Amino acid sequence: MKIGTPKEIAEGEARVAMTPASARDLQKLGFTCCIESGAGDKAGFSDAAYEEAGVEIVKTAAALWKSADIIAKVRQPSETELKRLTKAKTLISFFNPGGNEEGLELAKSKGATVIAMEMVPRISRAQKMDALSSMANIAGYRAVMEAGNNFDRFFTGQITAAGKVPPAKVLVVGAGVAGLAAIGTSTSLGAVTYAFDVRPEVAEQVESMGAEFVYLDFEEELQDGAASGGYAAVSSPEFREAQLAKFRELAPEMDIVITTALIPNREAPKLWLADMVASMKRGSVIVDLAAERGGNVEGTVKDEKIVTENGVTIVGYTDFPSRMAAQSSTLYATNIRHMMTDLTPEKDGQVVHNMDDDVIRGSTVTHAGEITFPPPPPKIQ
Ligand code: NAD
């Protein structure tokens, strides 16, 4: 069978779902590979590099979608792209199945199989295919880089002949995958780093990375009640008040605040309010990684960088992985290659779509003329 990757058509998207290295691995699984001409350009992978890796270069998107049996891409497909699917084709991509009913219906009407990368179950066996985590890791790292780029002091403290420089103070709100990556990057640059999460079980991880966990003056059982199943739940009003009081106390001291707090299937909670922004020092920087889902910060403008009246920069970009397209394409293409390994048990270039496999079942959102989203809960944890 043939795997093909088209050029991403979403504006500003620089990632690509196949790299020359992943194509070599896919060929070892028995597949032939093709790519739309120029698809890897923005991520630093030239047509020549693909050709050298044995990948056929196809001139147009239409020809690519026609000739490939399996299409691997990054962003949620457009209507035009979905119309190119047929019963015999499998699409592997981010798909936003929870908010993309029209896309599901269209893929179903075509009889195609769609694997949605955000649906890969978060169980140990599937970590190698977990594109949400690989992209969140990049976003967390890049958030710190972006903060540094807008901050006109050092992260680390220094004693120099020209004077003593205190270290920057960084607060990371939300210590999931992106938050932990931001914490690791910030501590490695030498900033004094603080972190907060509603899930107290992450305190140990935060501390093992050299940051200080911010505890609230709150009864622990109630704090525990705020989290369930590894994900956060909505906080009680009392807990929220205690959290906001703590943030109000910290705001004037922090140089950089990176917010990553999310609750599944909801708008991001507003945690850094306008009065906290107003009490921060001139020159401070906030990076709101939750901007896509409404933002954690009052004043965030999605996809923009603004400077408030009191001189605080708020970054609301939502394309952090795309800003590091070589790195994110490499990791995403590897996630896809692992998915293909599981779909090709005989390594003979033939996909076996085993719906009894938790990972394949969990991430398949249309198959054999049916919408198969949402999936049943996985059997293995
Ligand atoms: P996420 O992106 O859903 O949320 C980011 C963080 O925000 C979470 O840590 C959450 O607790 C926190 N948060 C929510 N509301 C908050 C508030 N009011 N104040 C402060 N923080 C708040 O999280 P994620 O990165 O997707 O991780 C969610 C869980 O999934 C974690 O337990 C993680 O360890 C787990 N996970 C497991 C696997 C795996 O087993 N393969 C892979 C990735 C993540």
GROMACS .gro file of C-alpha atoms and ligand atoms in nm:
model
  425
    1MET     CA    1   0.000   0.000   0.000
    2LYS     CA    2   0.105   0.359  -0.053
    3ILE     CA    3   0.127   0.629   0.217
    4GLY     CA    4   0.111   0.989   0.103
    5THR     CA    5   0.147   1.326   0.271
    6PRO     CA    6  -0.001   1.643   0.121
    7LYS     CA    7   0.116   1.999   0.185
    8GLU     CA    8  -0.070   2.147   0.484
    9ILE     CA    9  -0.321   2.405   0.365
   10ALA     CA   10  -0.411   2.572   0.698
   11GLU     CA   11  -0.275   2.927   0.697
   12GLY     CA   12   0.064   2.958   0.865
   13GLU     CA   13   0.102   2.584   0.927
   14ALA     CA   14   0.463   2.483   0.875
   15ARG     CA   15   0.458   2.122   0.994
   16VAL     CA   16   0.457   1.814   0.772
   17ALA     CA   17   0.341   1.464   0.866
   18MET     CA   18   0.619   1.270   0.691
   19THR     CA   19   0.993   1.333   0.709
   20PRO     CA   20   1.265   1.164   0.506
   21ALA     CA   21   1.357   0.963   0.818
   22SER     CA   22   0.999   0.851   0.889
   23ALA     CA   23   0.957   0.760   0.520
   24ARG     CA   24   1.258   0.527   0.544
   25ASP     CA   25   1.095   0.356   0.843
   26LEU     CA   26   0.758   0.333   0.667
   27GLN     CA   27   0.929   0.162   0.374
   28LYS     CA   28   1.075  -0.094   0.615
   29LEU     CA   29   0.712  -0.172   0.708
   30GLY     CA   30   0.654  -0.258   0.343
   31PHE     CA   31   0.486   0.066   0.229
   32THR     CA   32   0.574   0.287  -0.063
   33CYS     CA   33   0.571   0.660   0.015
   34CYS     CA   34   0.479   0.971  -0.175
   35ILE     CA   35   0.466   1.339  -0.085
   36GLU     CA   36   0.326   1.652  -0.246
   37SER     CA   37   0.605   1.866  -0.389
   38GLY     CA   38   0.712   2.133  -0.139
   39ALA     CA   39   0.520   1.978   0.155
   40GLY     CA   40   0.831   1.971   0.373
   41ASP     CA   41   0.980   2.306   0.267
   42LYS     CA   42   0.869   2.512   0.568
   43ALA     CA   43   0.993   2.243   0.807
   44GLY     CA   44   1.332   2.228   0.635
   45PHE     CA   45   1.283   1.905   0.437
   46SER     CA   46   1.340   1.954   0.063
   47ASP     CA   47   1.194   1.748  -0.219
   48ALA     CA   48   1.549   1.631  -0.290
   49ALA     CA   49   1.585   1.496   0.067
   50TYR     CA   50   1.261   1.301   0.028
   51GLU     CA   51   1.368   1.168  -0.310
   52GLU     CA   52   1.693   1.052  -0.162
   53ALA     CA   53   1.489   0.865   0.101
   54GLY     CA   54   1.301   0.683  -0.175
   55VAL     CA   55   0.986   0.897  -0.163
   56GLU     CA   56   0.798   0.972  -0.486
   57ILE     CA   57   0.731   1.344  -0.536
   58VAL     CA   58   0.378   1.417  -0.658
   59LYS     CA   59   0.309   1.754  -0.819
   60THR     CA   60  -0.043   1.836  -0.697
   61ALA     CA   61  -0.259   1.773  -0.392
   62ALA     CA   62  -0.530   1.619  -0.610
   63ALA     CA   63  -0.285   1.367  -0.756
   64LEU     CA   64  -0.146   1.287  -0.411
   65TRP     CA   65  -0.489   1.218  -0.257
   66LYS     CA   66  -0.578   1.007  -0.559
   67SER     CA   67  -0.271   0.789  -0.559
   68ALA     CA   68  -0.222   0.724  -0.185
   69ASP     CA   69  -0.413   0.452   0.004
   70ILE     CA   70  -0.323   0.608   0.337
   71ILE     CA   71  -0.300   0.984   0.378
   72ALA     CA   72  -0.102   1.118   0.673
   73LYS     CA   73  -0.138   1.486   0.755
   74VAL     CA   74  -0.123   1.723   1.049
   75ARG     CA   75  -0.420   1.961   1.063
   76GLN     CA   76  -0.791   1.891   1.063
   77PRO     CA   77  -0.879   1.824   0.696
   78SER     CA   78  -1.081   2.075   0.496
   79GLU     CA   79  -1.404   1.988   0.317
   80THR     CA   80  -1.219   1.974  -0.016
   81GLU     CA   81  -0.968   1.731   0.132
   82LEU     CA   82  -1.239   1.511   0.284
   83LYS     CA   83  -1.424   1.498  -0.048
   84ARG     CA   84  -1.115   1.331  -0.193
   85LEU     CA   85  -1.153   1.031   0.041
   86THR     CA   86  -1.295   0.701  -0.083
   87LYS     CA   87  -1.400   0.375   0.076
   88ALA     CA   88  -1.056   0.229   0.016
   89LYS     CA   89  -0.867   0.515   0.184
   90THR     CA   90  -0.749   0.575   0.539
   91LEU     CA   91  -0.678   0.924   0.671
   92ILE     CA   92  -0.453   0.975   0.974
   93SER     CA   93  -0.460   1.331   1.108
   94PHE     CA   94  -0.566   1.560   1.388
   95PHE     CA   95  -0.942   1.578   1.329
   96ASN     CA   96  -1.110   1.747   1.629
   97PRO     CA   97  -1.386   1.482   1.625
   98GLY     CA   98  -1.569   1.637   1.923
   99GLY     CA   99  -1.621   1.962   1.734
  100ASN     CA  100  -1.628   1.842   1.375
  101GLU     CA  101  -1.959   1.668   1.315
  102GLU     CA  102  -1.967   1.776   0.950
  103GLY     CA  103  -1.623   1.625   0.892
  104LEU     CA  104  -1.730   1.298   1.055
  105GLU     CA  105  -2.046   1.283   0.842
  106LEU     CA  106  -1.854   1.355   0.524
  107ALA     CA  107  -1.587   1.092   0.597
  108LYS     CA  108  -1.862   0.843   0.683
  109SER     CA  109  -2.052   0.917   0.362
  110LYS     CA  110  -1.733   0.843   0.168
  111GLY     CA  111  -1.695   0.513   0.356
  112ALA     CA  112  -1.339   0.608   0.452
  113THR     CA  113  -1.148   0.517   0.767
  114VAL     CA  114  -1.031   0.815   0.973
  115ILE     CA  115  -0.783   0.788   1.259
  116ALA     CA  116  -0.786   1.103   1.474
  117MET     CA  117  -0.447   1.157   1.637
  118GLU     CA  118  -0.592   1.347   1.936
  119MET     CA  119  -0.793   1.034   2.022
  120VAL     CA  120  -0.492   0.807   2.087
  121PRO     CA  121  -0.572   0.670   2.434
  122ARG     CA  122  -0.338   0.795   2.707
  123ILE     CA  123  -0.225   0.453   2.818
  124SER     CA  124   0.140   0.348   2.857
  125ARG     CA  125   0.146   0.131   2.543
  126ALA     CA  126   0.030   0.422   2.327
  127GLN     CA  127   0.274   0.686   2.452
  128LYS     CA  128   0.482   0.652   2.137
  129MET     CA  129   0.181   0.758   1.928
  130ASP     CA  130   0.063   1.032   2.164
  131ALA     CA  131   0.084   1.337   1.940
  132LEU     CA  132  -0.101   1.557   2.191
  133SER     CA  133   0.187   1.498   2.432
  134SER     CA  134   0.466   1.538   2.176
  135MET     CA  135   0.316   1.868   2.059
  136ALA     CA  136   0.242   1.987   2.417
  137ASN     CA  137   0.604   1.920   2.509
  138ILE     CA  138   0.718   2.148   2.225
  139ALA     CA  139   0.460   2.413   2.315
  140GLY     CA  140   0.585   2.422   2.676
  141TYR     CA  141   0.946   2.461   2.568
  142ARG     CA  142   0.866   2.722   2.306
  143ALA     CA  143   0.652   2.921   2.554
  144VAL     CA  144   0.964   2.978   2.763
  145MET     CA  145   1.165   3.076   2.454
  146GLU     CA  146   0.891   3.319   2.353
  147ALA     CA  147   0.884   3.464   2.704
  148GLY     CA  148   1.262   3.507   2.696
  149ASN     CA  149   1.242   3.678   2.360
  150ASN     CA  150   1.007   3.939   2.505
  151PHE     CA  151   1.183   3.978   2.839
  152ASP     CA  152   1.473   4.217   2.851
  153ARG     CA  153   1.664   4.059   3.140
  154PHE     CA  154   1.853   3.736   3.209
  155PHE     CA  155   1.678   3.424   3.334
  156THR     CA  156   1.969   3.322   3.549
  157GLY     CA  157   2.119   3.532   3.826
  158GLN     CA  158   2.473   3.654   3.764
  159ILE     CA  159   2.750   3.819   3.957
  160THR     CA  160   2.952   4.019   3.707
  161ALA     CA  161   3.211   4.297   3.722
  162ALA     CA  162   2.933   4.530   3.606
  163GLY     CA  163   2.702   4.434   3.889
  164LYS     CA  164   2.488   4.167   4.048
  165VAL     CA  165   2.183   4.047   3.855
  166PRO     CA  166   1.901   3.868   4.038
  167PRO     CA  167   1.749   3.559   3.871
  168ALA     CA  168   1.412   3.597   3.698
  169LYS     CA  169   1.110   3.455   3.876
  170VAL     CA  170   0.888   3.236   3.662
  171LEU     CA  171   0.547   3.096   3.757
  172VAL     CA  172   0.398   2.808   3.558
  173VAL     CA  173   0.026   2.754   3.613
  174GLY     CA  174  -0.083   2.401   3.521
  175ALA     CA  175   0.173   2.121   3.536
  176GLY     CA  176   0.048   1.879   3.268
  177VAL     CA  177   0.270   1.784   2.974
  178ALA     CA  178   0.318   2.141   2.845
  179GLY     CA  179   0.357   2.286   3.195
  180LEU     CA  180   0.622   2.032   3.293
  181ALA     CA  181   0.816   2.105   2.972
  182ALA     CA  182   0.800   2.477   3.052
  183ILE     CA  183   0.917   2.412   3.409
  184GLY     CA  184   1.211   2.201   3.288
  185THR     CA  185   1.314   2.465   3.034
  186SER     CA  186   1.282   2.749   3.282
  187THR     CA  187   1.484   2.581   3.556
  188SER     CA  188   1.751   2.477   3.307
  189LEU     CA  189   1.789   2.843   3.206
  190GLY     CA  190   1.848   2.925   3.570
  191ALA     CA  191   1.524   3.107   3.660
  192VAL     CA  192   1.373   3.062   4.003
  193THR     CA  193   1.067   2.866   3.899
  194TYR     CA  194   0.736   2.817   4.079
  195ALA     CA  195   0.450   2.597   3.965
  196PHE     CA  196   0.092   2.539   4.060
  197ASP     CA  197  -0.163   2.275   3.963
  198VAL     CA  198  -0.497   2.169   4.105
  199ARG     CA  199  -0.369   1.811   4.106
  200PRO     CA  200  -0.149   1.791   4.414
  201GLU     CA  201   0.002   1.462   4.294
  202VAL     CA  202   0.220   1.657   4.048
  203ALA     CA  203   0.399   1.842   4.331
  204GLU     CA  204   0.667   1.573   4.348
  205GLN     CA  205   0.733   1.591   3.972
  206VAL     CA  206   0.753   1.971   3.990
  207GLU     CA  207   0.999   1.957   4.278
  208SER     CA  208   1.210   1.688   4.110
  209MET     CA  209   1.262   1.934   3.823
  210GLY     CA  210   1.405   2.193   4.056
  211ALA     CA  211   1.096   2.413   4.083
  212GLU     CA  212   0.894   2.503   4.389
  213PHE     CA  213   0.533   2.382   4.411
  214VAL     CA  214   0.297   2.655   4.526
  215TYR     CA  215   0.071   2.517   4.799
  216LEU     CA  216  -0.255   2.683   4.892
  217ASP     CA  217  -0.380   2.745   5.239
  218PHE     CA  218  -0.657   2.492   5.187
  219GLU     CA  219  -0.764   2.160   5.335
  220GLU     CA  220  -0.597   1.881   5.142
  221GLU     CA  221  -0.901   1.653   5.096
  222LEU     CA  222  -1.082   1.940   4.928
  223GLN     CA  223  -0.782   2.007   4.706
  224ASP     CA  224  -0.775   1.636   4.612
  225GLY     CA  225  -1.146   1.653   4.528
  226ALA     CA  226  -1.063   1.899   4.252
  227ALA     CA  227  -0.900   1.633   4.032
  228SER     CA  228  -1.023   1.309   3.874
  229GLY     CA  229  -0.880   1.041   3.641
  230GLY     CA  230  -0.548   1.218   3.581
  231TYR     CA  231  -0.728   1.525   3.443
  232ALA     CA  232  -0.847   1.832   3.628
  233ALA     CA  233  -1.213   1.894   3.712
  234VAL     CA  234  -1.375   2.230   3.772
  235SER     CA  235  -1.260   2.368   4.108
  236SER     CA  236  -1.504   2.445   4.390
  237PRO     CA  237  -1.571   2.818   4.445
  238GLU     CA  238  -1.378   2.804   4.776
  239PHE     CA  239  -1.078   2.640   4.612
  240ARG     CA  240  -1.085   2.891   4.328
  241GLU     CA  241  -1.092   3.180   4.576
  242ALA     CA  242  -0.790   3.038   4.760
  243GLN     CA  243  -0.608   2.994   4.428
  244LEU     CA  244  -0.684   3.349   4.313
  245ALA     CA  245  -0.575   3.491   4.650
  246LYS     CA  246  -0.241   3.311   4.615
  247PHE     CA  247  -0.193   3.436   4.258
  248ARG     CA  248  -0.276   3.791   4.369
  249GLU     CA  249   0.000   3.764   4.628
  250LEU     CA  250   0.250   3.629   4.372
  251ALA     CA  251   0.169   3.861   4.078
  252PRO     CA  252   0.381   4.167   4.176
  253GLU     CA  253   0.685   3.942   4.230
  254MET     CA  254   0.674   3.734   3.909
  255ASP     CA  255   0.870   3.836   3.599
  256ILE     CA  256   0.725   3.569   3.374
  257VAL     CA  257   0.397   3.377   3.400
  258ILE     CA  258   0.321   3.081   3.173
  259THR     CA  259  -0.033   2.949   3.193
  260THR     CA  260  -0.126   2.603   3.062
  261ALA     CA  261  -0.437   2.515   3.268
  262LEU     CA  262  -0.702   2.315   3.086
  263ILE     CA  263  -1.003   2.107   3.180
  264PRO     CA  264  -1.116   1.846   2.922
  265ASN     CA  265  -1.405   1.958   2.698
  266ARG     CA  266  -1.440   2.302   2.855
  267GLU     CA  267  -1.329   2.657   2.803
  268ALA     CA  268  -0.998   2.723   2.978
  269PRO     CA  269  -1.050   2.848   3.335
  270LYS     CA  270  -0.975   3.221   3.383
  271LEU     CA  271  -0.705   3.220   3.648
  272TRP     CA  272  -0.488   3.526   3.593
  273LEU     CA  273  -0.731   3.814   3.621
  274ALA     CA  274  -0.701   4.175   3.502
  275ASP     CA  275  -0.605   4.304   3.849
  276MET     CA  276  -0.318   4.052   3.863
  277VAL     CA  277  -0.192   4.166   3.522
  278ALA     CA  278  -0.220   4.527   3.644
  279SER     CA  279  -0.014   4.454   3.955
  280MET     CA  280   0.278   4.301   3.762
  281LYS     CA  281   0.601   4.491   3.705
  282ARG     CA  282   0.663   4.680   3.380
  283GLY     CA  283   0.858   4.450   3.146
  284SER     CA  284   0.698   4.131   3.279
  285VAL     CA  285   0.579   3.871   3.029
  286ILE     CA  286   0.280   3.638   3.026
  287VAL     CA  287   0.251   3.350   2.780
  288ASP     CA  288  -0.101   3.207   2.771
  289LEU     CA  289  -0.079   2.857   2.626
  290ALA     CA  290  -0.454   2.813   2.680
  291ALA     CA  291  -0.535   3.092   2.428
  292GLU     CA  292  -0.683   2.843   2.180
  293ARG     CA  293  -0.952   2.749   2.433
  294GLY     CA  294  -1.032   3.105   2.548
  295GLY     CA  295  -0.721   3.169   2.757
  296ASN     CA  296  -0.633   3.152   3.127
  297VAL     CA  297  -0.548   3.520   3.133
  298GLU     CA  298  -0.788   3.816   3.122
  299GLY     CA  299  -0.667   4.028   2.833
  300THR     CA  300  -0.516   3.755   2.613
  301VAL     CA  301  -0.582   3.814   2.244
  302LYS     CA  302  -0.576   3.485   2.054
  303ASP     CA  303  -0.291   3.460   1.803
  304GLU     CA  304  -0.152   3.799   1.902
  305LYS     CA  305   0.104   3.960   2.128
  306ILE     CA  306  -0.013   4.269   2.312
  307VAL     CA  307   0.146   4.507   2.561
  308THR     CA  308  -0.078   4.636   2.840
  309GLU     CA  309  -0.087   4.994   2.965
  310ASN     CA  310   0.138   4.902   3.256
  311GLY     CA  311   0.394   4.749   3.019
  312VAL     CA  312   0.317   4.376   3.057
  313THR     CA  313   0.348   4.169   2.738
  314ILE     CA  314   0.079   3.904   2.691
  315VAL     CA  315   0.151   3.642   2.425
  316GLY     CA  316  -0.156   3.453   2.298
  317TYR     CA  317  -0.007   3.259   2.006
  318THR     CA  318  -0.167   2.923   1.936
  319ASP     CA  319   0.089   2.788   1.689
  320PHE     CA  320   0.387   2.710   1.910
  321PRO     CA  321   0.460   2.364   1.760
  322SER     CA  322   0.443   2.511   1.408
  323ARG     CA  323   0.699   2.774   1.515
  324MET     CA  324   0.941   2.484   1.565
  325ALA     CA  325   0.836   2.298   1.254
  326ALA     CA  326   1.150   2.085   1.208
  327GLN     CA  327   1.127   1.951   1.562
  328SER     CA  328   0.752   1.909   1.572
  329SER     CA  329   0.738   1.746   1.227
  330THR     CA  330   1.007   1.499   1.333
  331LEU     CA  331   0.817   1.400   1.647
  332TYR     CA  332   0.473   1.398   1.481
  333ALA     CA  333   0.600   1.190   1.188
  334THR     CA  334   0.743   0.946   1.442
  335ASN     CA  335   0.404   0.929   1.621
  336ILE     CA  336   0.244   0.847   1.284
  337ARG     CA  337   0.509   0.587   1.202
  338HIS     CA  338   0.439   0.410   1.534
  339MET     CA  339   0.067   0.414   1.455
  340MET     CA  340   0.147   0.254   1.118
  341THR     CA  341   0.360  -0.011   1.292
  342ASP     CA  342   0.059  -0.112   1.500
  343LEU     CA  343  -0.163  -0.110   1.191
  344THR     CA  344   0.077  -0.336   0.999
  345PRO     CA  345   0.130  -0.647   1.214
  346GLU     CA  346   0.298  -0.848   0.936
  347LYS     CA  347   0.525  -0.561   0.823
  348ASP     CA  348   0.409  -0.638   0.470
  349GLY     CA  349   0.274  -0.298   0.372
  350GLN     CA  350  -0.083  -0.416   0.434
  351VAL     CA  351  -0.298  -0.238   0.693
  352VAL     CA  352  -0.500  -0.460   0.927
  353HIS     CA  353  -0.756  -0.239   1.098
  354ASN     CA  354  -0.809  -0.438   1.418
  355MET     CA  355  -1.100  -0.279   1.604
  356ASP     CA  356  -1.035  -0.514   1.900
  357ASP     CA  357  -0.711  -0.327   1.966
  358ASP     CA  358  -0.776  -0.054   2.227
  359VAL     CA  359  -0.544   0.198   2.067
  360ILE     CA  360  -0.671   0.149   1.711
  361ARG     CA  361  -1.034   0.137   1.826
  362GLY     CA  362  -0.991   0.445   2.047
  363SER     CA  363  -0.845   0.660   1.774
  364THR     CA  364  -1.069   0.545   1.487
  365VAL     CA  365  -1.352   0.793   1.438
  366THR     CA  366  -1.502   0.660   1.113
  367HIS     CA  367  -1.474   0.310   0.971
  368ALA     CA  368  -1.667   0.090   0.729
  369GLY     CA  369  -1.940   0.348   0.671
  370GLU     CA  370  -1.996   0.418   1.043
  371ILE     CA  371  -1.906   0.700   1.279
  372THR     CA  372  -1.716   0.523   1.557
  373PHE     CA  373  -1.672   0.829   1.781
  374PRO     CA  374  -1.680   0.851   2.076
  375PRO     CA  375  -1.512   0.517   2.147
  376PRO     CA  376  -1.589   0.293   2.443
  377PRO     CA  377  -1.345   0.336   2.737
  378PRO     CA  378  -1.020   0.139   2.686
  379LYS     CA  379  -1.001  -0.203   2.852
  380ILE     CA  380  -0.637  -0.166   2.961
  381GLN     CA  381  -0.528   0.135   3.166
  382NAD     P1  382  -0.420   1.929   3.017
  382NAD     O1  383  -0.356   1.987   2.897
  382NAD     O2  384  -0.560   1.875   3.009
  382NAD     O3  385  -0.420   2.037   3.136
  382NAD     C1  386  -0.301   2.102   3.174
  382NAD     C2  387  -0.288   2.108   3.324
  382NAD     O4  388  -0.375   2.209   3.374
  382NAD     C3  389  -0.327   1.981   3.399
  382NAD     O5  390  -0.215   1.937   3.473
  382NAD     C4  391  -0.442   2.025   3.488
  382NAD     O6  392  -0.442   1.957   3.613
  382NAD     C5  393  -0.412   2.173   3.505
  382NAD     N1  394  -0.524   2.255   3.552
  382NAD     C6  395  -0.656   2.250   3.521
  382NAD     N2  396  -0.726   2.343   3.588
  382NAD     C7  397  -0.636   2.412   3.664
  382NAD     C8  398  -0.645   2.521   3.754
  382NAD     N3  399  -0.762   2.577   3.784
  382NAD     N4  400  -0.532   2.565   3.811
  382NAD     C9  401  -0.412   2.508   3.784
  382NAD     N5  402  -0.396   2.405   3.701
  382NAD    C10  403  -0.507   2.357   3.641
  382NAD     O7  404  -0.323   1.819   3.078
  382NAD     P2  405  -0.233   1.713   3.001
  382NAD     O8  406  -0.100   1.770   2.982
  382NAD     O9  407  -0.308   1.663   2.885
  382NAD    O10  408  -0.225   1.601   3.113
  382NAD    C11  409  -0.342   1.550   3.176
  382NAD    C12  410  -0.315   1.417   3.245
  382NAD    O11  411  -0.287   1.316   3.150
  382NAD    C13  412  -0.197   1.420   3.340
  382NAD    O12  413  -0.230   1.344   3.453
  382NAD    C14  414  -0.089   1.354   3.260
  382NAD    O13  415   0.012   1.296   3.341
  382NAD    C15  416  -0.168   1.248   3.189
  382NAD     N6  417  -0.102   1.200   3.068
  382NAD    C16  418  -0.085   1.064   3.055
  382NAD    C17  419  -0.022   1.014   2.942
  382NAD    C18  420  -0.002   0.865   2.924
  382NAD    O14  421  -0.018   0.790   3.016
  382NAD     N7  422   0.029   0.820   2.804
  382NAD    C19  423   0.021   1.101   2.842
  382NAD    C20  424   0.001   1.238   2.860
  382NAD    C21  425  -0.062   1.286   2.973
   0.00000   0.00000   0.00000
